[in-house]
């Protein structure tokens, strides 16, 4: 065990984590030169296209240093705030972390967030400045930032360039000398923690785990403590580029387990694996439960695809433990699921993965957050879908979640960012100059205002420089109302939103105008109305298509024309009573694109 090192890489998005992982694999000869490709651990097409890491990936490397053979278990982690749960799971399985900071951009919000997460878990931090070969690199300035942040000495910081292969030997040496060996006892009962799982269509669910105590052998009878399920370890092994089966895995190691598990619900990330006969007394304290920030409905375009969508969601949840869902129904869209996401990018990725990996065509409704509604009898009801909102006369007050948002930006963009945040009902709490040109702004703002397009707009007003990190701080009473959209007097529940009263009129007006352009004309007039309770606050009309019934009347008495027009009027009236309006898919997405 003294020659095993378990570590992860933490950094802000686009600071060079995946490239450094590539160099480490190359340097330790884990992978042949001919098999090498950029972003090797980012196996999803989506990750390669967007240049971001979505999933954490585990891989084992072997390295010889001073005539000693070492085993490195690297868990590569994402950098975006929406995938922080992946990072927390990786950190729980490691003893050390490589903290990577871009030499050109310096320390950014997500770096700090992930760093604190690692420090809380007692990980040893190895600071690295990456991209020192860039012409715009400010190595000395960034070193000072790191020293201020983690209180290390100048000599502790390794200067590297993952692209050019500079400093890789020093990093490997630091991993050996600074990261502690895993603690654990191979003679005590088996205690292993599940930190990830993936679905294999041929072999069932593959479980990735870290052994903390004891030994797991092939064909052992094992039990998952939380779910109480018992299995046989048909195959265990280590994770290299390909899975390598082993006869046993000891404490301190990271590996995979295949035991023919069919049901996704039987594998819980954070669960403890132990032996059936000689079981451990306590489960490993895993990481905290995931807290979804954004809720949206996902519905199949064809209602017959509902069961297929359910299966796809179960398989996706295995691979992404931060996805939370439950079935729900909508009058407009039929059967579907109310899903909880960690942010808008997370929601976008899930939708795209459903379409690519499972060939599911879906409609996503307006994202909302979880509100607390307190009725006249002081009962608290948690609402994540506008359709669940009680009638206004039963509500005493509504509370919405607020977040503590940390924005790090260049000083030149402060004005634009403060203006944007004020529009989003934010309160400026603090403003700190980290250097002469970099500022940290602390805001308290409603999460509901963040979930739409805040991140995109923040990047626009700061020309891509601002970085954002946020955490939930609790619920605050707000003047919120449920805004309904009616088509010919019928409520369309999938278009309902919960908004602040000051923004309700503007929101309703814009939505009605948008729907007017999207709805196809019928033989009868369509009234589009926005309402708060029973009060109509905005209205637009889609004019009816009209056949010219008097075209055949050339000359003759006027009464003849009137007779034909009256007959047409009666027909249209009857059609309006039984006619229904088809809503195109774009209409449900229109709400997301309102400026």
Coordinates of C-alpha atoms in Angstrom, one line a residue:
X1 CA 0.0 0.0 0.0
X2 CA 2.9 2.4 0.6
X3 CA 3.5 2.6 -3.1
X4 CA -0.1 3.6 -4.1
X5 CA -1.0 7.2 -4.7
X6 CA -4.7 8.2 -5.3
X7 CA -5.1 11.8 -6.6
X8 CA -7.5 13.9 -8.7
X9 CA -7.0 17.1 -10.7
X10 CA -9.0 20.2 -9.8
X11 CA -9.1 23.4 -11.8
X12 CA -11.4 25.9 -13.4
X13 CA -12.9 25.1 -16.8
X14 CA -10.4 25.3 -19.7
X15 CA -7.2 25.5 -17.5
X16 CA -5.7 22.4 -19.1
X17 CA -6.8 19.5 -16.9
X18 CA -7.4 17.0 -19.7
X19 CA -4.2 18.0 -21.5
X20 CA -2.2 17.4 -18.3
X21 CA -3.9 14.0 -17.8
X22 CA -2.8 13.2 -21.4
X23 CA 0.8 14.1 -20.6
X24 CA 0.9 12.0 -17.4
X25 CA -0.5 9.0 -19.3
X26 CA 2.2 9.5 -22.0
X27 CA 5.0 10.0 -19.5
X28 CA 4.2 7.0 -17.4
X29 CA 3.9 4.9 -20.7
X30 CA 0.4 3.9 -19.7
X31 CA -0.5 4.4 -23.4
X32 CA 1.5 3.9 -26.5
X33 CA 2.4 6.9 -28.7
X34 CA 0.4 5.5 -31.6
X35 CA -2.8 5.3 -29.5
X36 CA -2.4 8.8 -28.1
X37 CA -5.0 11.4 -29.0
X38 CA -5.9 14.8 -27.4
X39 CA -8.4 14.7 -24.5
X40 CA -7.9 11.0 -24.2
X41 CA -10.0 10.6 -21.0
X42 CA -12.9 12.6 -22.5
X43 CA -14.5 9.7 -24.2
X44 CA -17.9 11.3 -25.0
X45 CA -18.3 13.0 -28.4
X46 CA -20.0 15.8 -26.6
X47 CA -17.0 16.4 -24.4
X48 CA -14.7 16.6 -27.4
X49 CA -16.9 18.9 -29.4
X50 CA -17.4 21.4 -26.5
X51 CA -13.9 21.1 -25.1
X52 CA -15.2 20.5 -21.6
X53 CA -15.0 17.5 -19.2
X54 CA -18.5 16.3 -18.2
X55 CA -17.7 13.0 -16.5
X56 CA -15.0 12.2 -14.0
X57 CA -12.8 9.4 -15.4
X58 CA -10.6 7.0 -13.4
X59 CA -7.4 5.5 -14.8
X60 CA -4.4 3.6 -13.2
X61 CA -0.8 4.4 -14.1
X62 CA 2.5 2.6 -13.2
X63 CA 5.7 4.6 -12.7
X64 CA 9.2 3.7 -11.6
X65 CA 11.0 6.2 -9.5
X66 CA 14.4 5.6 -7.7
X67 CA 14.1 1.8 -8.4
X68 CA 10.6 1.7 -6.7
X69 CA 7.4 0.8 -8.6
X70 CA 4.5 3.1 -7.9
X71 CA 0.8 2.8 -8.7
X72 CA -1.0 6.1 -9.5
X73 CA -4.8 6.2 -9.5
X74 CA -5.8 9.4 -11.3
X75 CA -9.4 10.6 -11.3
X76 CA -9.9 13.4 -13.8
X77 CA -12.6 15.8 -12.9
X78 CA -14.8 18.4 -14.7
X79 CA -14.2 22.2 -14.1
X80 CA -17.7 23.7 -14.7
X81 CA -19.8 24.7 -11.7
X82 CA -22.7 22.5 -13.0
X83 CA -20.6 19.4 -12.6
X84 CA -19.3 20.1 -9.1
X85 CA -21.0 16.9 -7.8
X86 CA -18.7 14.8 -10.1
X87 CA -15.7 16.6 -8.4
X88 CA -17.0 15.9 -4.9
X89 CA -17.2 12.2 -5.6
X90 CA -13.7 12.1 -7.0
X91 CA -12.3 14.0 -4.0
X92 CA -14.0 11.5 -1.6
X93 CA -11.9 8.7 -3.2
X94 CA -8.5 10.4 -3.1
X95 CA -5.7 11.5 -0.7
X96 CA -4.3 14.3 -2.8
X97 CA -5.2 16.8 -5.5
X98 CA -3.3 18.6 -8.3
X99 CA -4.5 22.3 -8.2
X100 CA -4.0 23.7 -11.7
X101 CA -4.1 27.4 -12.5
X102 CA -3.8 28.9 -15.9
X103 CA -0.7 31.2 -16.1
X104 CA -2.6 33.6 -18.4
X105 CA -5.9 33.8 -16.6
X106 CA -5.0 33.3 -12.9
X107 CA -7.2 31.9 -10.2
X108 CA -10.9 31.8 -11.1
X109 CA -14.0 31.2 -9.1
X110 CA -14.5 27.5 -9.7
X111 CA -10.8 26.9 -8.8
X112 CA -11.4 28.3 -5.3
X113 CA -14.7 26.4 -4.9
X114 CA -13.1 23.0 -5.8
X115 CA -10.0 23.8 -3.7
X116 CA -12.1 24.4 -0.6
X117 CA -13.9 21.1 -1.2
X118 CA -10.6 19.3 -1.3
X119 CA -9.3 21.1 1.8
X120 CA -12.5 20.2 3.7
X121 CA -11.8 16.5 2.9
X122 CA -8.2 16.9 4.1
X123 CA -6.5 16.3 0.8
X124 CA -2.9 17.3 0.2
X125 CA -2.7 20.0 -2.4
X126 CA 0.1 20.2 -5.1
X127 CA -0.1 23.7 -6.8
X128 CA 0.8 23.8 -10.5
X129 CA 0.9 26.8 -12.9
X130 CA 0.0 25.5 -16.3
X131 CA 0.5 27.1 -19.8
X132 CA 3.7 28.9 -18.8
X133 CA 4.7 28.8 -22.5
X134 CA 1.9 31.2 -23.6
X135 CA 3.1 34.7 -24.6
X136 CA 0.4 36.2 -22.3
X137 CA 1.6 34.1 -19.2
X138 CA 1.9 36.1 -16.0
X139 CA 3.8 33.4 -14.0
X140 CA 5.1 35.6 -11.2
X141 CA 1.7 37.3 -10.6
X142 CA -0.2 34.0 -10.6
X143 CA 2.4 32.5 -8.2
X144 CA 1.6 35.3 -5.7
X145 CA -2.1 34.6 -6.1
X146 CA -1.6 30.9 -5.3
X147 CA 0.6 31.8 -2.3
X148 CA -2.1 34.1 -0.9
X149 CA -4.8 31.4 -1.5
X150 CA -3.2 28.3 0.0
X151 CA -0.4 29.8 2.1
X152 CA 2.4 27.7 0.5
X153 CA 6.0 28.7 -0.3
X154 CA 7.2 29.8 -3.7
X155 CA 9.2 26.5 -4.1
X156 CA 6.1 24.4 -3.7
X157 CA 4.6 25.7 -6.9
X158 CA 5.5 23.7 -10.0
X159 CA 5.7 25.6 -13.3
X160 CA 4.5 23.5 -16.2
X161 CA 3.1 23.4 -19.7
X162 CA 1.0 20.3 -20.3
X163 CA 1.0 21.0 -24.1
X164 CA 4.8 21.2 -24.4
X165 CA 5.5 18.5 -21.7
X166 CA 7.4 20.9 -19.4
X167 CA 7.4 20.1 -15.7
X168 CA 5.7 16.7 -16.0
X169 CA 8.6 14.8 -14.2
X170 CA 8.5 17.3 -11.3
X171 CA 4.7 16.8 -11.0
X172 CA 5.2 13.0 -10.8
X173 CA 8.0 13.4 -8.2
X174 CA 5.8 15.7 -6.1
X175 CA 2.9 13.1 -6.3
X176 CA 5.2 10.5 -4.8
X177 CA 6.9 12.7 -2.2
X178 CA 3.9 14.9 -1.0
X179 CA 0.7 12.9 -1.4
X180 CA 0.3 10.5 1.5
X181 CA -0.1 6.7 1.0
X182 CA -3.6 5.4 1.5
X183 CA -4.5 4.6 5.1
X184 CA -6.3 1.3 5.6
X185 CA -5.9 -2.2 6.9
X186 CA -6.1 -5.3 4.7
X187 CA -6.8 -7.6 7.7
X188 CA -10.1 -5.9 8.7
X189 CA -13.5 -6.6 7.1
X190 CA -14.0 -5.3 3.5
X191 CA -15.0 -1.6 3.3
X192 CA -15.2 -0.1 -0.2
X193 CA -17.0 3.0 -1.5
X194 CA -18.8 3.3 -4.8
X195 CA -17.9 6.6 -6.5
X196 CA -19.2 6.0 -10.0
X197 CA -21.1 3.5 -12.2
X198 CA -21.7 3.0 -15.9
X199 CA -24.2 0.9 -17.9
X200 CA -22.8 -1.8 -20.1
X201 CA -25.6 -3.3 -22.4
X202 CA -23.9 -6.7 -22.4
X203 CA -22.7 -7.2 -18.9
X204 CA -25.1 -5.0 -16.8
X205 CA -23.9 -2.3 -14.5
X206 CA -20.2 -1.7 -13.9
X207 CA -19.5 -0.3 -10.5
X208 CA -16.3 1.8 -9.9
X209 CA -15.1 1.7 -6.3
X210 CA -12.2 2.6 -3.9
X211 CA -11.2 0.0 -1.3
X212 CA -10.6 1.6 2.1
X213 CA -10.2 -1.5 4.2
X214 CA -9.9 -5.3 3.7
X215 CA -9.5 -7.2 0.4
X216 CA -12.0 -8.0 -2.3
X217 CA -11.5 -11.2 -4.3
X218 CA -13.0 -12.6 -7.5
X219 CA -16.2 -14.7 -6.8
X220 CA -16.6 -13.2 -3.3
X221 CA -20.2 -12.9 -2.0
X222 CA -20.6 -9.2 -1.4
X223 CA -23.3 -6.9 -0.1
X224 CA -24.2 -3.2 -0.8
X225 CA -24.9 -1.8 2.7
X226 CA -27.6 0.9 1.8
X227 CA -29.6 -1.2 -0.6
X228 CA -29.0 -4.5 1.3
X229 CA -28.5 -6.3 -2.1
X230 CA -26.3 -9.3 -2.3
X231 CA -24.2 -10.2 -5.4
X232 CA -21.2 -12.3 -6.5
X233 CA -18.1 -10.5 -7.7
X234 CA -18.0 -12.1 -11.1
X235 CA -15.2 -9.9 -12.3
X236 CA -13.0 -7.3 -10.5
X237 CA -10.1 -5.4 -11.9
X238 CA -8.3 -2.2 -12.4
X239 CA -9.1 0.7 -14.7
X240 CA -6.5 1.4 -17.3
X241 CA -7.4 2.4 -20.9
X242 CA -9.0 -1.0 -21.1
X243 CA -10.3 -2.9 -18.1
X244 CA -7.7 -5.3 -16.7
X245 CA -9.3 -8.2 -14.6
X246 CA -7.5 -9.1 -11.3
X247 CA -7.9 -12.0 -8.8
X248 CA -8.1 -9.6 -5.9
X249 CA -7.9 -5.8 -4.9
X250 CA -6.5 -4.7 -1.6
X251 CA -7.1 -1.6 0.6
X252 CA -6.0 1.7 -1.0
X253 CA -6.7 0.6 -4.6
X254 CA -9.3 1.8 -7.1
X255 CA -11.1 -0.7 -9.4
X256 CA -14.3 -1.9 -11.0
X257 CA -16.8 -4.6 -10.2
X258 CA -19.1 -6.5 -12.6
X259 CA -21.7 -8.8 -11.0
X260 CA -24.6 -8.8 -13.5
X261 CA -26.6 -6.1 -11.9
X262 CA -29.6 -5.3 -14.1
X263 CA -31.5 -2.6 -12.3
X264 CA -30.1 0.9 -12.1
X265 CA -31.9 1.6 -8.8
X266 CA -29.8 -1.0 -7.0
X267 CA -26.6 1.0 -7.4
X268 CA -26.3 4.1 -5.3
X269 CA -23.2 6.3 -5.6
X270 CA -21.7 6.7 -2.1
X271 CA -22.8 3.3 -1.0
X272 CA -20.4 0.9 0.8
X273 CA -19.5 -2.6 -0.4
X274 CA -18.7 -5.3 2.1
X275 CA -18.6 -9.1 2.4
X276 CA -21.8 -11.0 3.3
X277 CA -20.1 -13.3 5.9
X278 CA -17.6 -10.9 7.5
X279 CA -19.3 -7.6 7.0
X280 CA -18.0 -4.2 8.3
X281 CA -19.9 -2.6 11.2
X282 CA -20.3 0.9 9.7
X283 CA -20.7 2.3 6.2
X284 CA -18.2 4.8 4.9
X285 CA -19.3 8.4 5.3
X286 CA -19.7 9.3 1.6
X287 CA -20.4 12.7 0.2
X288 CA -23.5 14.7 0.8
X289 CA -26.7 14.2 -1.2
X290 CA -27.0 16.1 -4.4
X291 CA -29.1 19.3 -4.3
X292 CA -30.7 20.1 -7.6
X293 CA -30.8 23.8 -8.4
X294 CA -32.9 23.9 -11.6
X295 CA -36.1 21.9 -12.3
X296 CA -37.7 21.3 -15.8
X297 CA -40.1 18.9 -17.3
X298 CA -38.8 16.4 -20.0
X299 CA -41.5 14.9 -22.1
X300 CA -41.3 12.5 -25.1
X301 CA -42.6 14.1 -28.4
X302 CA -44.5 10.8 -29.0
X303 CA -46.5 9.7 -25.9
X304 CA -45.9 6.1 -26.9
X305 CA -42.2 6.6 -26.2
X306 CA -42.8 7.2 -22.4
X307 CA -41.5 3.8 -21.2
X308 CA -38.4 4.1 -23.5
X309 CA -37.7 7.6 -22.0
X310 CA -38.0 6.1 -18.5
X311 CA -35.4 3.4 -19.3
X312 CA -33.1 6.0 -20.9
X313 CA -33.4 8.3 -17.7
X314 CA -32.5 5.3 -15.4
X315 CA -29.4 4.5 -17.5
X316 CA -28.4 8.1 -17.7
X317 CA -28.8 8.5 -13.9
X318 CA -26.3 5.7 -13.4
X319 CA -23.7 7.6 -15.4
X320 CA -24.7 11.0 -13.9
X321 CA -25.7 10.6 -10.2
X322 CA -26.5 14.3 -10.0
X323 CA -29.6 13.9 -12.2
X324 CA -32.8 13.6 -10.1
X325 CA -36.2 12.8 -11.6
X326 CA -39.8 11.8 -10.9
X327 CA -42.8 11.1 -13.1
X328 CA -45.3 13.9 -13.7
X329 CA -48.2 14.6 -16.1
X330 CA -49.2 17.7 -18.1
X331 CA -52.5 18.4 -19.7
X332 CA -50.7 19.8 -22.8
X333 CA -47.8 17.3 -23.1
X334 CA -49.1 14.0 -21.5
X335 CA -46.8 11.8 -19.4
X336 CA -43.2 12.9 -18.7
X337 CA -40.7 13.5 -15.9
X338 CA -39.9 16.4 -13.6
X339 CA -36.1 16.5 -13.5
X340 CA -33.7 18.3 -11.2
X341 CA -30.4 19.6 -12.6
X342 CA -27.4 21.4 -11.1
X343 CA -27.6 24.2 -13.6
X344 CA -28.6 25.2 -17.2
X345 CA -25.5 23.7 -18.8
X346 CA -26.2 20.4 -17.0
X347 CA -29.8 20.5 -18.3
X348 CA -28.6 21.2 -21.9
X349 CA -26.1 18.3 -21.7
X350 CA -28.7 15.8 -20.4
X351 CA -31.1 16.8 -23.2
X352 CA -28.3 16.3 -25.8
X353 CA -27.2 13.0 -24.3
X354 CA -30.8 11.7 -24.4
X355 CA -31.0 12.5 -28.1
X356 CA -27.5 11.2 -29.0
X357 CA -27.0 8.1 -26.8
X358 CA -30.6 6.9 -26.6
X359 CA -32.2 8.4 -29.8
X360 CA -35.0 10.1 -27.7
X361 CA -36.7 13.1 -29.1
X362 CA -37.8 15.2 -26.2
X363 CA -39.5 18.5 -25.3
X364 CA -38.1 20.4 -22.3
X365 CA -40.4 22.8 -20.5
X366 CA -39.5 26.1 -18.8
X367 CA -36.8 25.6 -16.1
X368 CA -37.8 26.7 -12.6
X369 CA -36.4 26.4 -9.1
X370 CA -37.9 24.9 -5.9
X371 CA -40.1 27.5 -4.1
X372 CA -41.6 27.3 -0.6
X373 CA -45.3 28.2 -0.4
X374 CA -46.7 28.9 3.0
X375 CA -50.5 28.8 3.2
X376 CA -52.9 30.6 5.5
X377 CA -52.5 27.8 8.1
X378 CA -48.7 28.1 8.1
X379 CA -48.2 24.8 6.3
X380 CA -45.1 24.7 4.1
X381 CA -45.4 23.2 0.6
X382 CA -42.3 22.8 -1.7
X383 CA -43.2 23.7 -5.3
X384 CA -40.9 22.8 -8.2
X385 CA -43.5 23.0 -11.0
X386 CA -45.8 26.0 -11.6
X387 CA -48.7 23.6 -12.1
X388 CA -48.5 22.5 -8.4
X389 CA -48.9 26.1 -7.2
X390 CA -52.1 26.6 -5.0
X391 CA -54.7 29.2 -5.8
X392 CA -53.6 32.8 -4.8
X393 CA -56.4 33.1 -2.2
X394 CA -54.8 30.2 -0.2
X395 CA -51.3 31.6 -0.1
X396 CA -49.9 33.5 2.8
X397 CA -46.4 34.1 1.3
X398 CA -43.9 32.6 -1.1
X399 CA -40.2 32.1 -0.4
X400 CA -37.6 31.7 -3.1
X401 CA -34.1 30.3 -2.9
X402 CA -31.2 32.8 -2.8
X403 CA -27.6 32.1 -3.7
X404 CA -24.3 33.5 -2.6
X405 CA -22.7 34.3 -6.0
X406 CA -19.0 34.9 -6.3
X407 CA -17.8 36.6 -9.6
X408 CA -14.2 37.2 -10.4
X409 CA -13.5 39.6 -13.3
X410 CA -11.3 42.2 -14.8
X411 CA -11.7 45.7 -13.2
X412 CA -12.8 47.2 -16.6
X413 CA -16.1 45.2 -16.6
X414 CA -17.3 46.0 -13.0
X415 CA -19.9 48.5 -14.2
X416 CA -21.5 46.2 -16.7
X417 CA -21.6 43.3 -14.3
X418 CA -23.2 45.3 -11.4
X419 CA -25.8 46.6 -13.9
X420 CA -26.6 43.1 -15.1
X421 CA -26.9 41.8 -11.5
X422 CA -29.1 44.6 -10.4
X423 CA -31.5 43.8 -13.3
X424 CA -31.6 40.3 -11.8
X425 CA -32.6 41.6 -8.4
X426 CA -29.2 41.0 -6.9
X427 CA -27.7 42.7 -3.8
X428 CA -24.0 43.6 -3.9
X429 CA -22.5 42.4 -0.6
X430 CA -18.7 42.9 -1.1
X431 CA -16.1 44.0 -3.6
X432 CA -12.5 43.0 -3.2
X433 CA -9.5 43.8 -5.4
X434 CA -7.4 40.6 -5.7
X435 CA -4.8 42.5 -7.8
X436 CA -4.8 45.9 -9.4
X437 CA -6.8 44.5 -12.4
X438 CA -8.8 41.6 -10.9
X439 CA -11.9 42.1 -8.7
X440 CA -14.0 39.7 -6.7
X441 CA -17.6 40.7 -6.5
X442 CA -20.0 39.0 -3.9
X443 CA -23.7 39.1 -4.6
X444 CA -26.8 37.7 -3.0
X445 CA -29.4 37.0 -5.7
X446 CA -32.4 34.8 -6.4
X447 CA -31.6 31.5 -8.0
X448 CA -34.6 31.8 -10.3
X449 CA -33.0 34.8 -12.0
X450 CA -29.7 32.8 -12.5
X451 CA -31.2 29.7 -14.1
X452 CA -32.2 31.3 -17.4
X453 CA -29.4 33.1 -19.2
X454 CA -27.4 34.8 -16.5
X455 CA -24.2 32.9 -17.1
X456 CA -24.4 33.6 -20.9
X457 CA -25.1 37.3 -20.3
X458 CA -22.3 37.5 -17.7
X459 CA -19.8 36.1 -20.3
X460 CA -21.1 38.6 -22.9
X461 CA -20.8 41.7 -20.7
X462 CA -17.3 40.7 -19.5
X463 CA -16.0 39.6 -23.0
X464 CA -15.6 36.0 -21.6
X465 CA -13.4 37.0 -18.6
X466 CA -15.8 36.7 -15.7
X467 CA -16.0 33.5 -13.8
X468 CA -18.9 32.5 -11.6
X469 CA -19.4 30.2 -8.6
X470 CA -22.4 30.0 -6.4
X471 CA -23.9 28.2 -3.4
X472 CA -27.3 28.1 -1.9
X473 CA -27.8 30.2 1.3
X474 CA -31.5 29.7 2.0
X475 CA -35.0 30.9 1.3
X476 CA -36.2 34.6 1.3
X477 CA -39.8 35.9 1.2
X478 CA -40.5 37.4 -2.3
X479 CA -43.4 39.0 -4.1
X480 CA -43.9 36.1 -6.6
X481 CA -46.9 35.3 -8.8
X482 CA -47.8 32.4 -11.1
X483 CA -48.2 33.6 -14.7
X484 CA -50.6 31.5 -16.8
X485 CA -50.8 31.4 -20.6
X486 CA -54.3 30.8 -22.0
X487 CA -55.1 29.8 -25.6
X488 CA -58.8 30.5 -26.4
X489 CA -59.5 30.5 -22.6
X490 CA -57.7 27.1 -22.0
X491 CA -54.7 27.1 -19.7
X492 CA -51.5 25.6 -21.2
X493 CA -49.8 24.3 -18.0
X494 CA -46.5 23.6 -19.7
X495 CA -46.1 27.4 -20.5
X496 CA -46.8 28.6 -16.9
X497 CA -44.0 30.3 -15.0
X498 CA -43.5 31.7 -11.5
X499 CA -42.1 35.2 -11.8
X500 CA -41.6 38.3 -9.6
X501 CA -44.7 40.5 -9.7
X502 CA -42.6 43.5 -11.0
X503 CA -41.6 41.5 -14.1
X504 CA -44.9 39.7 -14.7
X505 CA -46.5 42.2 -17.0
X506 CA -43.4 42.6 -19.2
X507 CA -42.9 38.8 -19.3
X508 CA -46.5 38.1 -20.2
X509 CA -46.5 40.7 -22.9
X510 CA -43.3 39.4 -24.5
X511 CA -44.5 35.8 -24.3
X512 CA -47.8 36.6 -26.0
X513 CA -46.0 38.4 -28.8
X514 CA -43.6 35.5 -29.2
X515 CA -46.4 32.9 -29.3
X516 CA -48.3 35.0 -31.9
X517 CA -45.4 34.5 -34.3
X518 CA -45.1 30.8 -33.6
X519 CA -48.7 29.5 -33.7
X520 CA -50.0 28.5 -37.1
X521 CA -53.2 30.3 -38.3
X522 CA -56.4 28.3 -38.1
X523 CA -59.8 28.8 -39.7
X524 CA -60.8 30.6 -36.4
X525 CA -59.2 33.3 -34.4
X526 CA -56.9 32.3 -31.6
X527 CA -56.8 34.5 -28.4
X528 CA -53.4 34.3 -26.6
X529 CA -53.7 35.7 -23.1
X530 CA -51.4 36.1 -20.1
X531 CA -53.1 36.0 -16.7
X532 CA -52.3 36.2 -13.0
X533 CA -55.0 34.3 -11.3
X534 CA -58.2 35.6 -12.9
X535 CA -56.8 38.9 -14.0
X536 CA -55.7 39.1 -17.7
X537 CA -52.6 41.3 -18.1
X538 CA -51.7 40.9 -21.8
X539 CA -53.4 39.7 -25.0
X540 CA -52.5 39.0 -28.6
X541 CA -54.7 37.5 -31.4
X542 CA -53.8 35.2 -34.2
X543 CA -56.2 36.3 -37.0
X544 CA -58.3 33.6 -38.7
X545 CA -57.7 32.4 -42.2
X546 CA -60.7 33.5 -44.2
X547 CA -62.2 32.2 -47.4
X548 CA -63.8 34.9 -49.5
X549 CA -67.3 33.5 -49.8
X550 CA -68.6 36.6 -51.7
X551 CA -66.1 36.2 -54.5
X552 CA -68.7 34.5 -56.7
X553 CA -71.2 37.4 -56.2
X554 CA -70.6 39.8 -59.1
X555 CA -73.2 42.5 -58.9
X556 CA -76.7 41.6 -57.6
X557 CA -78.4 42.6 -54.3
X558 CA -76.3 43.4 -51.1
X559 CA -78.7 41.1 -49.1
X560 CA -77.3 38.1 -51.0
X561 CA -73.8 38.9 -49.8
X562 CA -74.9 39.5 -46.3
X563 CA -76.7 36.1 -46.3
X564 CA -73.4 34.3 -47.3
X565 CA -71.4 36.2 -44.7
X566 CA -73.9 35.3 -41.9
X567 CA -73.7 31.6 -42.9
X568 CA -69.9 31.7 -42.8
X569 CA -70.0 33.4 -39.3
X570 CA -72.2 30.6 -37.9
X571 CA -69.8 28.0 -39.3
X572 CA -66.8 29.7 -37.7
X573 CA -68.6 30.0 -34.3
X574 CA -69.2 26.2 -34.4
X575 CA -65.6 25.5 -35.4
X576 CA -64.3 27.7 -32.5
X577 CA -66.3 25.6 -30.0
X578 CA -64.8 22.3 -31.1
X579 CA -61.5 23.4 -32.7
X580 CA -58.2 22.9 -30.8
X581 CA -54.9 24.7 -31.2
X582 CA -51.8 22.7 -32.0
X583 CA -48.7 24.1 -30.2
X584 CA -45.4 23.6 -32.0
X585 CA -42.3 22.5 -30.0
X586 CA -40.6 25.9 -30.5
X587 CA -43.4 27.5 -28.4
X588 CA -42.2 25.6 -25.3
X589 CA -38.6 26.7 -25.9
X590 CA -39.7 30.3 -26.7
X591 CA -39.8 31.1 -23.0
X592 CA -36.1 30.3 -22.7
X593 CA -35.2 32.8 -25.4
X594 CA -37.1 35.8 -24.1
X595 CA -34.8 38.7 -23.6

